[in-house]
Coordinates of C-alpha atoms and ligand atoms in Angstrom, one line a residue:
X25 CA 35.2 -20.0 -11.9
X26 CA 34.9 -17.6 -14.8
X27 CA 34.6 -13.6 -14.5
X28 CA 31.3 -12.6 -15.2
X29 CA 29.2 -9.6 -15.2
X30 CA 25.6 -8.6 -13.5
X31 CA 23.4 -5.8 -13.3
X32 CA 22.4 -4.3 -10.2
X33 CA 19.9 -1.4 -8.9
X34 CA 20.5 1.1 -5.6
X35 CA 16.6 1.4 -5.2
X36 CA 15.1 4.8 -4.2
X37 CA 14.3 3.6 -0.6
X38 CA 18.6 3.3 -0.4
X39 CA 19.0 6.3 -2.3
X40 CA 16.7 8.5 -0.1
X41 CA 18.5 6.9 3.2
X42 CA 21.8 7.6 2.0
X43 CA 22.9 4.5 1.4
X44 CA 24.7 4.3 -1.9
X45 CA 28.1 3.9 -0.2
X46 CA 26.9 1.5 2.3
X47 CA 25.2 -0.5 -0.3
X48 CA 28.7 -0.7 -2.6
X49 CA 30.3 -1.1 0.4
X50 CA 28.8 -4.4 1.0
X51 CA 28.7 -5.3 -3.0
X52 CA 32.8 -5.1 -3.0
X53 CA 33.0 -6.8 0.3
X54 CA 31.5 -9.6 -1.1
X55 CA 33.9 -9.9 -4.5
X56 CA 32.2 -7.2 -6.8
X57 CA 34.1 -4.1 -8.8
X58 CA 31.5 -1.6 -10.1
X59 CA 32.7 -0.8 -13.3
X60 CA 30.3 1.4 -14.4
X61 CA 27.6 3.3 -12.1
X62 CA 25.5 6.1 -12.8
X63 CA 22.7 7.7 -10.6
X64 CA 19.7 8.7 -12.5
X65 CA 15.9 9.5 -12.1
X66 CA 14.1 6.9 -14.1
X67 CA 11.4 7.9 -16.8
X68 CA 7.5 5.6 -17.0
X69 CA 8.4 4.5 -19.8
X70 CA 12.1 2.9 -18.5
X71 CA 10.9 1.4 -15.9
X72 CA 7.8 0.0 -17.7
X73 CA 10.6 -1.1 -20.2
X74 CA 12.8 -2.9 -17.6
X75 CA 10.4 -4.7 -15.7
X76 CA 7.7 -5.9 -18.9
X77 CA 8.3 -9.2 -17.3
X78 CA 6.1 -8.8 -14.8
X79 CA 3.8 -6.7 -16.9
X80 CA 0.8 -8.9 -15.8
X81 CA 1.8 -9.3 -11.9
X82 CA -0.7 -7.6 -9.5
X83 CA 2.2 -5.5 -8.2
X84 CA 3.6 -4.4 -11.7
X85 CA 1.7 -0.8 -11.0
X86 CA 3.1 -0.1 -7.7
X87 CA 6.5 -1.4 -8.6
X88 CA 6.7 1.2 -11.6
X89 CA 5.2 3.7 -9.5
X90 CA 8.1 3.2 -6.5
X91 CA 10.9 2.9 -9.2
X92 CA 10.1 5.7 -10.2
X93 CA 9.7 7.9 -7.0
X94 CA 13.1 8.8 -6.8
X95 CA 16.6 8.4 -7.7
X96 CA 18.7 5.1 -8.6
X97 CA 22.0 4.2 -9.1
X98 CA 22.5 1.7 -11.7
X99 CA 25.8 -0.8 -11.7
X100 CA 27.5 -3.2 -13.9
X101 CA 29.4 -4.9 -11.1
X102 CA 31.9 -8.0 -12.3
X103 CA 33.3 -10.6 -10.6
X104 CA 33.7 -14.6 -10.2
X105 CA 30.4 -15.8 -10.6
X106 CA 28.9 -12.4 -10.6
X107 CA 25.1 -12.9 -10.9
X108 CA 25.2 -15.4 -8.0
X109 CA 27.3 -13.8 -5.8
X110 CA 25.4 -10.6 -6.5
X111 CA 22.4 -12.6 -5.3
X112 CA 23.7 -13.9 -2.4
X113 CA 24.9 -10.6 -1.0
X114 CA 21.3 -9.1 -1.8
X115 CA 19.3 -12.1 0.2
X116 CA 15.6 -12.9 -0.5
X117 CA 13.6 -10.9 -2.3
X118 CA 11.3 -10.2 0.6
X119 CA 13.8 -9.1 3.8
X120 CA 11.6 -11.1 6.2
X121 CA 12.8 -14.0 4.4
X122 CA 16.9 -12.7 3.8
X123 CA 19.6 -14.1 5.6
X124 CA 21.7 -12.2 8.1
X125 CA 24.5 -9.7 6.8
X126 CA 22.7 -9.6 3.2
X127 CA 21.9 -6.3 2.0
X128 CA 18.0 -6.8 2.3
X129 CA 18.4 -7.8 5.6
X130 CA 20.4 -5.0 6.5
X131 CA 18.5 -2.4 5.0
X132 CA 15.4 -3.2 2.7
X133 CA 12.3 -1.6 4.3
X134 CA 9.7 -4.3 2.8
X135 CA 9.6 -6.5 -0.3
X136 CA 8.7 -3.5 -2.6
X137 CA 11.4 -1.1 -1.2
X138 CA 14.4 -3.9 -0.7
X139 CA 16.9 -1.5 -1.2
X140 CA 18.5 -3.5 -4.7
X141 CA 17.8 -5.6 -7.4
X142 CA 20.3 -7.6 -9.3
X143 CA 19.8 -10.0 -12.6
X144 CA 19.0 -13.6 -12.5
X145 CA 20.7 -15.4 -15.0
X146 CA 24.0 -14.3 -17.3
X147 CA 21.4 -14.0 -20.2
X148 CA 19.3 -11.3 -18.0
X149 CA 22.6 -9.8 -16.9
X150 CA 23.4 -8.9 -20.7
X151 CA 20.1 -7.6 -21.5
X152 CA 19.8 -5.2 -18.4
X153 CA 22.9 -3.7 -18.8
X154 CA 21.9 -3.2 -22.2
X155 CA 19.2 -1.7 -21.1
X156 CA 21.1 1.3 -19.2
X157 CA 25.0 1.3 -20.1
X158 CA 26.7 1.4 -23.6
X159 CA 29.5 -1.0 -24.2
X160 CA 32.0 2.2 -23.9
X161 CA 31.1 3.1 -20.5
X162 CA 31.8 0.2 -18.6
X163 CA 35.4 0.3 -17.4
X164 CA 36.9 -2.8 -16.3
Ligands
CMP10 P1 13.3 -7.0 -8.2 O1 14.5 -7.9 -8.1 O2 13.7 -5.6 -8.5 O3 12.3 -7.6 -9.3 C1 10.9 -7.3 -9.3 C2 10.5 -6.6 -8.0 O4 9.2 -6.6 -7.7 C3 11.2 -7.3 -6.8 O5 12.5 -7.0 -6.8 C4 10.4 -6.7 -5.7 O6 11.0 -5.5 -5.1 C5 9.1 -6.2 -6.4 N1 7.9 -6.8 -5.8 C6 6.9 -6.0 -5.2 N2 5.9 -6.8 -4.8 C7 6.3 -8.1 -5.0 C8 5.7 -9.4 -4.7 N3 4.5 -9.5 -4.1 N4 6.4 -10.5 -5.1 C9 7.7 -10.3 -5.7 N5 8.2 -9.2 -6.0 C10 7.6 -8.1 -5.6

């Protein structure tokens, strides 16, 4: 299995609880090394930017709005099979539906404010941590 890369957010519900550490806690455990993370305040316009795939959802407003209600910590986190392992730790989108010892089930507060995001597909990984990190600060 190759060593891949994904892109993952520390959401402002987890940020607000004090959870950045048990959040990467759980990310490691599961065969992740961040190498690179930065916590920082998104702008509109960044998050409108990140998420202009779902630009035409009925929730698009409300998801820029919480996104941007407080800090984040954004991650490059790498790894065997990173975007799918990535997504397995996280659990379903909505934490009613997440398995136990996931993240979302741990901690996410509803399907807005579940506590991470994390790419889809390698392609997606690429672009979002294009989107945040330049190539000379991720560490491996
Ligand atoms: P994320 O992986 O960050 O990508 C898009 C986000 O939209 C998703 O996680 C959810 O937190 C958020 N969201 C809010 N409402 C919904 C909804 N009804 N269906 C799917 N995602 C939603």
């Amino acid at each position: 299995m190759a060593v891949t890369r994904t892109f993952s957010i520390i959401k402002p519900d987890a940020t607000r609880r004090n959870l950045t550490g048990a959040v990467t806690a759980m990310l490691e455990e599961a065969g992740l090394r961040v190498v690179a993370s930065k916590r920082i305040h998104m702008t509109r316009e960044q998050a409108e930017g990140f998420y202009a795939v779902h630009k035409e959802r009925p929730f698009f407003g409300e998801l820029v709005a919480f996104m941007i209600s407080g800090p984040v910590v954004v991650q490059v986190l790498e790894g065997e099979d990173a975007v799918k392992r990535n997504r397995d730790v996280m659990g379903a989108t909505n934490p009613g539906d997440a398995a136990e010892g996931t993240i979302r089930k741990s901690f996410a507060e509803s399907i807005e404010a579940n506590s991470v995001h994390g790419s889809d597909s390698d392609e997606n990984a690429g672009i979002e941590i294009g989107f945040f990190f330049k190539p000379e600060e991720i560490v491996g």
